[in-house]
mmCIF file of C-alpha atoms in Angstrom:
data_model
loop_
_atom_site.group_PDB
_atom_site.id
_atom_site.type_symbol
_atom_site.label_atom_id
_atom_site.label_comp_id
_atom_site.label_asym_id
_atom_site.label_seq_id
_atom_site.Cartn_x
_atom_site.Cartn_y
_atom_site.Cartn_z
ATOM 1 C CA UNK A 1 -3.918 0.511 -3.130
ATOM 2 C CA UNK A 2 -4.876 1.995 -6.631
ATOM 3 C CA UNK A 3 -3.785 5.324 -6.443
ATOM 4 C CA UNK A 4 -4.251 8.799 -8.635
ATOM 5 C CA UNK A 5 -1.420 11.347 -8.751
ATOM 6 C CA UNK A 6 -1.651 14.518 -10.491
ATOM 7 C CA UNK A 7 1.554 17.488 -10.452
ATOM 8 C CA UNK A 8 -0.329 20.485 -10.667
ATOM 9 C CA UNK A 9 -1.176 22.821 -13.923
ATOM 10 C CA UNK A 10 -0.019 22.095 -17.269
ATOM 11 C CA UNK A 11 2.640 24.824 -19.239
ATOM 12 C CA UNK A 12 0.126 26.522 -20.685
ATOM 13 C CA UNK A 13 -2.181 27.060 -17.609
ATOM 14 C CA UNK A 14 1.039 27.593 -15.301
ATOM 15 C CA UNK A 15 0.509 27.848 -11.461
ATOM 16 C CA UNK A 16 2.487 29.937 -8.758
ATOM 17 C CA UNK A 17 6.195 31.692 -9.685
ATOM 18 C CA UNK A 18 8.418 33.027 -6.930
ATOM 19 C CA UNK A 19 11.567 32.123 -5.226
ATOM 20 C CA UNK A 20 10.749 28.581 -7.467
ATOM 21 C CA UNK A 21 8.264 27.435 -9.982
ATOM 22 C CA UNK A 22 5.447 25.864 -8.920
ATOM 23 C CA UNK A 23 5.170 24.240 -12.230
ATOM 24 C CA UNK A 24 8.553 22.611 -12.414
ATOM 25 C CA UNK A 25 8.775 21.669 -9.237
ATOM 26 C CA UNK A 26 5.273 19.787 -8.324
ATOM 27 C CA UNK A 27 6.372 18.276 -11.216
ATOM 28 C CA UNK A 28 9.763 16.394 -9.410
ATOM 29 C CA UNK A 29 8.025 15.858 -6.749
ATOM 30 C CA UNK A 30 5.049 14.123 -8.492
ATOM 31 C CA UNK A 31 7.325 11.709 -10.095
ATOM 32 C CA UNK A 32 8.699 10.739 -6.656
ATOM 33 C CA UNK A 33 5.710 10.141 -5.237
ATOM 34 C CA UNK A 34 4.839 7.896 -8.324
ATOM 35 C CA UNK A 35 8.285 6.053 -8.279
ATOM 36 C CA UNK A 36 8.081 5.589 -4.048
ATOM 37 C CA UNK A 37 4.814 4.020 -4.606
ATOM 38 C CA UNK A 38 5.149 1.561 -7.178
ATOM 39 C CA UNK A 39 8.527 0.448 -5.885
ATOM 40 C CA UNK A 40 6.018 -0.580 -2.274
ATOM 41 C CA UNK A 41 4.156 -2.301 -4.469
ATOM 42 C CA UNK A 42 0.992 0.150 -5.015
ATOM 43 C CA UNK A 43 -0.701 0.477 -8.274
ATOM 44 C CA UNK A 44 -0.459 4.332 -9.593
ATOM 45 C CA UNK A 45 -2.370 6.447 -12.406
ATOM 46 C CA UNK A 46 0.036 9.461 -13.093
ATOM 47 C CA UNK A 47 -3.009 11.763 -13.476
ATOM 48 C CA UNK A 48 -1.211 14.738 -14.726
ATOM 49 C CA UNK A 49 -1.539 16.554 -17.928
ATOM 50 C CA UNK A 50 0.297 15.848 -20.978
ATOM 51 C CA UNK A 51 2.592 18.333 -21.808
ATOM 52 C CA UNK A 52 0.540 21.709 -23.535
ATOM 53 C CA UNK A 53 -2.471 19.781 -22.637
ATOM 54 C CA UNK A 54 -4.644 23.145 -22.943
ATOM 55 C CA UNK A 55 -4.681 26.627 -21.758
ATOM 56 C CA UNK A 56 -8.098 25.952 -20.199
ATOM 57 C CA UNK A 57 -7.785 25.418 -16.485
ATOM 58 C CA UNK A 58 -11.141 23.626 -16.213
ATOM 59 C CA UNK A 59 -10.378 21.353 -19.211
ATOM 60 C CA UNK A 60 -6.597 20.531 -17.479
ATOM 61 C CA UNK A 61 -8.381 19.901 -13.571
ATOM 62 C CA UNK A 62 -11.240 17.462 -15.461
ATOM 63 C CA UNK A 63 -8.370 15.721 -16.908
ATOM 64 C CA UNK A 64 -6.629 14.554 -13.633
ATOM 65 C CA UNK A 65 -10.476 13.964 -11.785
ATOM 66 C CA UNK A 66 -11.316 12.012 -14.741
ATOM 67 C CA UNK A 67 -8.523 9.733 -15.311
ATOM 68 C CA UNK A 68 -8.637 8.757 -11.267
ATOM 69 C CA UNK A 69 -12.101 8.367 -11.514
ATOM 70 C CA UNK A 70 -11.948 6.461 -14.959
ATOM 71 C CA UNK A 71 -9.483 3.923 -13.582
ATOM 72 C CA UNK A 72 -11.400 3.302 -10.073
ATOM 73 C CA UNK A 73 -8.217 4.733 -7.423
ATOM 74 C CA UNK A 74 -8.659 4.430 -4.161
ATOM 75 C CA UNK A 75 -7.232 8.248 -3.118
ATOM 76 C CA UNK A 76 -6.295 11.488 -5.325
ATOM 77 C CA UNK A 77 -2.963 13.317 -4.316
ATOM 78 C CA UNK A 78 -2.923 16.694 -6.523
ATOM 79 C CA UNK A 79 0.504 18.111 -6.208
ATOM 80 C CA UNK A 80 1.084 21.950 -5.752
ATOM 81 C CA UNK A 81 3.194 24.618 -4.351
ATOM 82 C CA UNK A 82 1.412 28.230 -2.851
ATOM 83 C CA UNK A 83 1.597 31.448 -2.820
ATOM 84 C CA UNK A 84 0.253 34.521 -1.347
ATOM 85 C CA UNK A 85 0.290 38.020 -2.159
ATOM 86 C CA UNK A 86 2.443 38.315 1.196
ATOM 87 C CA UNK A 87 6.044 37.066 1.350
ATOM 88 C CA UNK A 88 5.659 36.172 4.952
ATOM 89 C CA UNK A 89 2.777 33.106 4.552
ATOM 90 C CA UNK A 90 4.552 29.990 4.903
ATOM 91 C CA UNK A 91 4.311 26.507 5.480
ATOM 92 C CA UNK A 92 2.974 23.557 4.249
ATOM 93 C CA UNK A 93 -0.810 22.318 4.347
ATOM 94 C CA UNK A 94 -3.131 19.865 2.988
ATOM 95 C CA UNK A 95 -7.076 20.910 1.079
ATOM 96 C CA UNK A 96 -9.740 18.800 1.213
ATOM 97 C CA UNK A 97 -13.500 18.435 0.717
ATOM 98 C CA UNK A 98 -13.890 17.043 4.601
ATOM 99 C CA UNK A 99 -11.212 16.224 7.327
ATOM 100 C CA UNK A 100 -9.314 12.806 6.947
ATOM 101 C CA UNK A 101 -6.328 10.631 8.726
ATOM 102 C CA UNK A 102 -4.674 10.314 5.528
ATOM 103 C CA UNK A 103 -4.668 13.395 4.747
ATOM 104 C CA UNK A 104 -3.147 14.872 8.183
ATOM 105 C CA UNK A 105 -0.768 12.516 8.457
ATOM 106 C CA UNK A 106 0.380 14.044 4.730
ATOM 107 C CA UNK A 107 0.609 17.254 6.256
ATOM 108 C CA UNK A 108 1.916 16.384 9.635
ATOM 109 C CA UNK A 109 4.625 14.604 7.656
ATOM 110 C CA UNK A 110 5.667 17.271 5.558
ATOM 111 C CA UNK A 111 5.419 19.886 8.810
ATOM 112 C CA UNK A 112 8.069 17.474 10.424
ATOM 113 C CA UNK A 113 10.707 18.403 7.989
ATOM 114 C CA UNK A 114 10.547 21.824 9.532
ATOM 115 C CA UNK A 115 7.724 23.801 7.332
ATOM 116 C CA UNK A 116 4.899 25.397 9.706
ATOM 117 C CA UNK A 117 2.277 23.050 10.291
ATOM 118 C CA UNK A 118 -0.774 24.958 9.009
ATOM 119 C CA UNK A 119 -3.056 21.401 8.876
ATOM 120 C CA UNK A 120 -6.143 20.610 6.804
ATOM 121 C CA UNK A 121 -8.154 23.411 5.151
ATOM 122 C CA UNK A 122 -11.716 22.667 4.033
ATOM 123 C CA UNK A 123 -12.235 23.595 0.712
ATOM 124 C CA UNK A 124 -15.619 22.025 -0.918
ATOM 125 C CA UNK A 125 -15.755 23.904 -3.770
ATOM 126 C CA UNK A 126 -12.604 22.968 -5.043
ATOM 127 C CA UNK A 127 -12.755 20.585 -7.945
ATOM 128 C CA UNK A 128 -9.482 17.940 -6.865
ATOM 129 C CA UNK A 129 -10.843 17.896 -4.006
ATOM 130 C CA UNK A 130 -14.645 16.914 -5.118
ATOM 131 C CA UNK A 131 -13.127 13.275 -7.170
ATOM 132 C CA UNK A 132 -16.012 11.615 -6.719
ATOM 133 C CA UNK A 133 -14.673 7.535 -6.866
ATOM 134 C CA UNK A 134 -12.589 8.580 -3.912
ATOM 135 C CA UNK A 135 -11.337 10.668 -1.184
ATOM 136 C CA UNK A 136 -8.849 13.190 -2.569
ATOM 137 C CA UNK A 137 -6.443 15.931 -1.016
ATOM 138 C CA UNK A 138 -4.610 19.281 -2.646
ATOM 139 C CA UNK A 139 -0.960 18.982 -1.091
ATOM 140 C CA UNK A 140 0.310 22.198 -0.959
ATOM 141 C CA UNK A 141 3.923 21.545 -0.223
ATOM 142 C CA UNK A 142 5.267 25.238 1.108
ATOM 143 C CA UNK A 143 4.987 28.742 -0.341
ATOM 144 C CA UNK A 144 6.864 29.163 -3.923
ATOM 145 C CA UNK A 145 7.243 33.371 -2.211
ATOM 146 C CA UNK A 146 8.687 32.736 1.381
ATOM 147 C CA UNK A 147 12.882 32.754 1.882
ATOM 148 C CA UNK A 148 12.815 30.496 4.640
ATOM 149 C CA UNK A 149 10.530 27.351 2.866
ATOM 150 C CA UNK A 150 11.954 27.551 -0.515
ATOM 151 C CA UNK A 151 15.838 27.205 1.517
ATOM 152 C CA UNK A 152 14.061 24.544 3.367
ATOM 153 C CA UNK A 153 12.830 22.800 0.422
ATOM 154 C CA UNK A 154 15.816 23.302 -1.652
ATOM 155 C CA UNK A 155 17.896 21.839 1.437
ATOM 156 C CA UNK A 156 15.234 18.486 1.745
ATOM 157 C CA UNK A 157 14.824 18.581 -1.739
ATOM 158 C CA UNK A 158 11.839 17.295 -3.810
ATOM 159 C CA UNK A 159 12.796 13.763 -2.906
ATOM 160 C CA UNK A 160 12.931 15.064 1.059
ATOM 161 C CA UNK A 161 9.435 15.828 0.327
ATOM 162 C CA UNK A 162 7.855 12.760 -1.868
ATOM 163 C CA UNK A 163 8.962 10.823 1.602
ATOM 164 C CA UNK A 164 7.040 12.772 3.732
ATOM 165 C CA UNK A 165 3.813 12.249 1.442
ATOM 166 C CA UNK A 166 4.162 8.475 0.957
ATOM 167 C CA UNK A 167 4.770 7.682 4.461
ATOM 168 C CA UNK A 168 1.648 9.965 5.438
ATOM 169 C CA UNK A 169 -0.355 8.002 2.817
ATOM 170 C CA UNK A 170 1.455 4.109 3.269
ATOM 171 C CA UNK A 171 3.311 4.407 6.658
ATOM 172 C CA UNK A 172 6.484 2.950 4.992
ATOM 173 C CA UNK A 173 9.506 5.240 2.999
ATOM 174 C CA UNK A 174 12.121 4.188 0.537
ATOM 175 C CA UNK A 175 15.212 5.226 1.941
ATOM 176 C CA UNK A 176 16.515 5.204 -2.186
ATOM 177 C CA UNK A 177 15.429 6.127 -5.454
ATOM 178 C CA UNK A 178 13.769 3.152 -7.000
ATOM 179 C CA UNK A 179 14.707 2.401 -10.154
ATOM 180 C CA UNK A 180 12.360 3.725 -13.152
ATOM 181 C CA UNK A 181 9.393 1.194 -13.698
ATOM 182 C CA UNK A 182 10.584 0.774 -17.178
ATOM 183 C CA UNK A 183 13.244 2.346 -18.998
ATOM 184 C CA UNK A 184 12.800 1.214 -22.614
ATOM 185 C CA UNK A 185 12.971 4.318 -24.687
ATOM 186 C CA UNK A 186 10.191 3.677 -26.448
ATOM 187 C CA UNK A 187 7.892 3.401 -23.185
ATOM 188 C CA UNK A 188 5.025 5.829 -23.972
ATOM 189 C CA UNK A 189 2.371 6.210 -20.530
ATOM 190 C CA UNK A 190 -0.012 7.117 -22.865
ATOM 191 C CA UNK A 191 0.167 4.520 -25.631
ATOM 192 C CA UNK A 192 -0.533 2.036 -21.958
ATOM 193 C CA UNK A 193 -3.229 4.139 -21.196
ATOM 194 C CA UNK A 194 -4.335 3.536 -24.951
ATOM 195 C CA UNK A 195 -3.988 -0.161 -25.106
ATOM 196 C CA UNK A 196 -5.650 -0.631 -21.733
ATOM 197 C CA UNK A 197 -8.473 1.209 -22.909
ATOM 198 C CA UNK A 198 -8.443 -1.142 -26.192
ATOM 199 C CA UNK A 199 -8.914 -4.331 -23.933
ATOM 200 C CA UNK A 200 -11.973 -2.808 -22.279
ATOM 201 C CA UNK A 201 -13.769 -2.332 -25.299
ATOM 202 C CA UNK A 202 -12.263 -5.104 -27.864
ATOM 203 C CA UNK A 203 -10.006 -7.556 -26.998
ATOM 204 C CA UNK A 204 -6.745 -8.517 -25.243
ATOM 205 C CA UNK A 205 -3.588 -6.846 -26.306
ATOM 206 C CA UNK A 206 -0.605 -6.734 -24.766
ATOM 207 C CA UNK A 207 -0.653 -3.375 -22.076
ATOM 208 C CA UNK A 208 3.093 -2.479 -21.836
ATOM 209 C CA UNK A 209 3.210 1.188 -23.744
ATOM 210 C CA UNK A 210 5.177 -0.448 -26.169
ATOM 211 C CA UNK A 211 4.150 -0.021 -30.105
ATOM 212 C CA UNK A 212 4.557 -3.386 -31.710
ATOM 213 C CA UNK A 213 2.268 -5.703 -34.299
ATOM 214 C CA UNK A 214 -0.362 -6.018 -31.674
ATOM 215 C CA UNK A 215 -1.132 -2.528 -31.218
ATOM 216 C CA UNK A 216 -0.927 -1.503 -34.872
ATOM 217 C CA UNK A 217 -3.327 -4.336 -35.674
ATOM 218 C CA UNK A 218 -5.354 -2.351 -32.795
ATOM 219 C CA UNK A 219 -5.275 0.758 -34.217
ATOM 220 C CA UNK A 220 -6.669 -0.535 -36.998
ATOM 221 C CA UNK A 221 -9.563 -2.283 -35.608
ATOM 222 C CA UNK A 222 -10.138 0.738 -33.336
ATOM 223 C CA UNK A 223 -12.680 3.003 -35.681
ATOM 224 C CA UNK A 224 -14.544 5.961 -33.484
ATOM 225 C CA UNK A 225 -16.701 8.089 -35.033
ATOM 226 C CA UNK A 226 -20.550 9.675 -33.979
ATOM 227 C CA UNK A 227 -22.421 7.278 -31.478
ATOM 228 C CA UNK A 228 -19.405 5.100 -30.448
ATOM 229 C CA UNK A 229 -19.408 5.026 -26.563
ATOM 230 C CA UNK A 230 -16.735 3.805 -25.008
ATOM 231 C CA UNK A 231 -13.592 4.818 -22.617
ATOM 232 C CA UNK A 232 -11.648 5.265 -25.887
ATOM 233 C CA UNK A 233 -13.313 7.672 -26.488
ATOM 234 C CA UNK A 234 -12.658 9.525 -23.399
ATOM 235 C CA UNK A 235 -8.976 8.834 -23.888
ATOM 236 C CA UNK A 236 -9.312 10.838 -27.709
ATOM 237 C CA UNK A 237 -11.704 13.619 -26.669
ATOM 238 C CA UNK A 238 -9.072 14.468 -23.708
ATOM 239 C CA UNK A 239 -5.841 14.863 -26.045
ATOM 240 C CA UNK A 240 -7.839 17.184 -28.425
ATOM 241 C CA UNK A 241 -8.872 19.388 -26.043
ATOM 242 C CA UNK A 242 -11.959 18.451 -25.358
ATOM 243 C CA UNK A 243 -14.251 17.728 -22.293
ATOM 244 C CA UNK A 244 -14.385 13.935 -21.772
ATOM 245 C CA UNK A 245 -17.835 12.557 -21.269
ATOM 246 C CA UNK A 246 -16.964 8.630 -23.658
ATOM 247 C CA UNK A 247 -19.436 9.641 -26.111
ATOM 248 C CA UNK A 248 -18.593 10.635 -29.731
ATOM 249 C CA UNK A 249 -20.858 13.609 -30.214
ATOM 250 C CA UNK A 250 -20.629 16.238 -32.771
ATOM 251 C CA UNK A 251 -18.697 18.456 -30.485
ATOM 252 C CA UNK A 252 -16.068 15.782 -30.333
ATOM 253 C CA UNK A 253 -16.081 15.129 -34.109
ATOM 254 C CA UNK A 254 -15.438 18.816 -34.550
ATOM 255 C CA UNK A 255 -12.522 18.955 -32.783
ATOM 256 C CA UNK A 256 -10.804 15.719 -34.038
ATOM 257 C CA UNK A 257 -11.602 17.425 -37.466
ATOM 258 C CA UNK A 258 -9.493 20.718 -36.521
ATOM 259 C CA UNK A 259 -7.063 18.247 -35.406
ATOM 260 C CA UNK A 260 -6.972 16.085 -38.731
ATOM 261 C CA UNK A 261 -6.758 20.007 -40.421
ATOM 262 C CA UNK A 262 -3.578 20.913 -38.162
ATOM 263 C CA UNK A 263 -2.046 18.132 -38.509
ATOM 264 C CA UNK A 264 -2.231 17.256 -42.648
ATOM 265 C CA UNK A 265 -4.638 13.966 -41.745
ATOM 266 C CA UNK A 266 -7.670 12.725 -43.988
ATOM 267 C CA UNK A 267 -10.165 14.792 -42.720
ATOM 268 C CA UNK A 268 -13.159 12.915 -42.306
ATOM 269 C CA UNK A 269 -14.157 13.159 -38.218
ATOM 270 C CA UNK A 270 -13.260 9.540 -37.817
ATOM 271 C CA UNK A 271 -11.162 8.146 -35.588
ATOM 272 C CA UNK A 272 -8.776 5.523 -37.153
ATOM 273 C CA UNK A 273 -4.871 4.485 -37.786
ATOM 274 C CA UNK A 274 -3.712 7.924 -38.736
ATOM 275 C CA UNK A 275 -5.271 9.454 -35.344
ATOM 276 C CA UNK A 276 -3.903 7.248 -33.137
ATOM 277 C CA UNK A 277 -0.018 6.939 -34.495
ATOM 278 C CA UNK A 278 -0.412 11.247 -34.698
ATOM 279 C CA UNK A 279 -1.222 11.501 -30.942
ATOM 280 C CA UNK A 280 0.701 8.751 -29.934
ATOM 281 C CA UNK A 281 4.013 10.755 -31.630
ATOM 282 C CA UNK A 282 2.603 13.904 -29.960
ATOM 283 C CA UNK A 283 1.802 12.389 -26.689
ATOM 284 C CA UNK A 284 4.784 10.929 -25.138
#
């Protein structure tokens, strides 16, 4: 399966605080998931927002639906921990636009480890849960406020819980952490997500997140400015804060020009060289 994986909020749109951060840890168990995955052999968009993304919580949601819907998965798993103004809600449950097997067998799954099974909750209006390529689910692990699920989740750990989720979604676990897909330190997700977007619209490069000749040739071929249409454009208009739609507007060429301003670039509204190499360093 191709499938979209998003940890909840960004740091500066945070989500629930309590006993534990919701933030921090939808974020460890996001990159389990992810890891479980790809080590059965699935294909996996980490849909999550770059680090200080935005402070807009409707800019940092269209960036997960958008990048799952952008790169055609299958199913959407948005990470999250809950709260509630009352310490005693607990337990673990699963939000979606209609009832699904996958998505029970998520919740059922996580319920096993000992949270209270509180099952699918239809929730429409709720943008993850509205992606339209595919069928999506909000996995709301346990309450970040309750004693008794944050010592159960601290005793299963984040790992305990990534488990439960892939076998709900895949039927199979992996009894160990896999190792990393790649471990060069110069890896950068969002230099792939850059190059792959480069083949779609020019030609083939190598896709491996890894800056070499080929991709600075690339960046130098790759000139967006008003009227270009294309998914590179998406990938640009989402790391300056922007709503991505693929089309170079004025809206977008005002923002990359605050950008250029920020960040002592030529400031011309273009797209080009300097652009790319600046959000690539920013973007890691």
């Amino acid at each position: 399966m191709k499938i979209g994986v998003r940890g909840g909020h960004t740091e500066l749109c945070k989500g629930a605080s309590g006993i534990i951060d919701e933030l921090t840890e939808d974020r460890k168990v996001k990159n389990f998931v992810i890891s479980k995955l790809r080590a059965l052999g699935h294909t996996v968009i980490d849909c999550t927002p770059p680090v200080n993304y935005t402070s807009s919580a409707k800019k940092d949601l269209v960036y997960g639906t958008y990048t799952c819907n952008n790169n055609n998965c299958e199913l959407y798993l948005s990470i999250h921990f809950n709260s509630a103004d009352s310490p005693a809600a607990h337990g673990t449950e699963v939000c979606v636009y209609s009832a699904f097997d996958t998505a029970q067998r998520v919740v059922n799954n996580i319920a096993a480890l000992g949270f209270a099974n509180r099952g699918q909750k239809l929730h429409p209006g709720y943008h993850d849960v509205r992606c339209p390529s595919c069928k999506a689910m909000i996995i709301e692990c346990c309450f970040v406020g309750s004693v008794a699920d944050t010592n159960l989740y601290k005793k299963v750990g984040p790992e305990g819980i990534a488990n439960a989720i892939v076998k709900g979604v895949t039927g199979q676990t992996v009894a160990s952490r896999p190792t990393p897909t790649n471990t060069n330190s110069s890896y950068n997700p969002h230099l792939k997500d850059w190059q792959d977007g480069f083949c779609k619209v020019y030609y083939r490069i190598p896709v491996d997140g890894i800056y070499g000749p080929k991709t600075e040739a690339a960046f130098n071929k790759a000139i967006l400015k008003v009227g270009s249409n294309n998914c590179l454009v998406g990938w640009l208009q989402i790391r300056i804060g922007t709503t991505p739609d693929n089309i170079f507007g004025n809206i977008t060429k005002a923002k990359l020009v605050e950008f250029q301003r920020k960040h002592n670039l030529d400031v011309d509204g273009i797209a080009g060289p300097q652009v790319w190499k600046k959000l690539i360093k920013i973007f890691k």
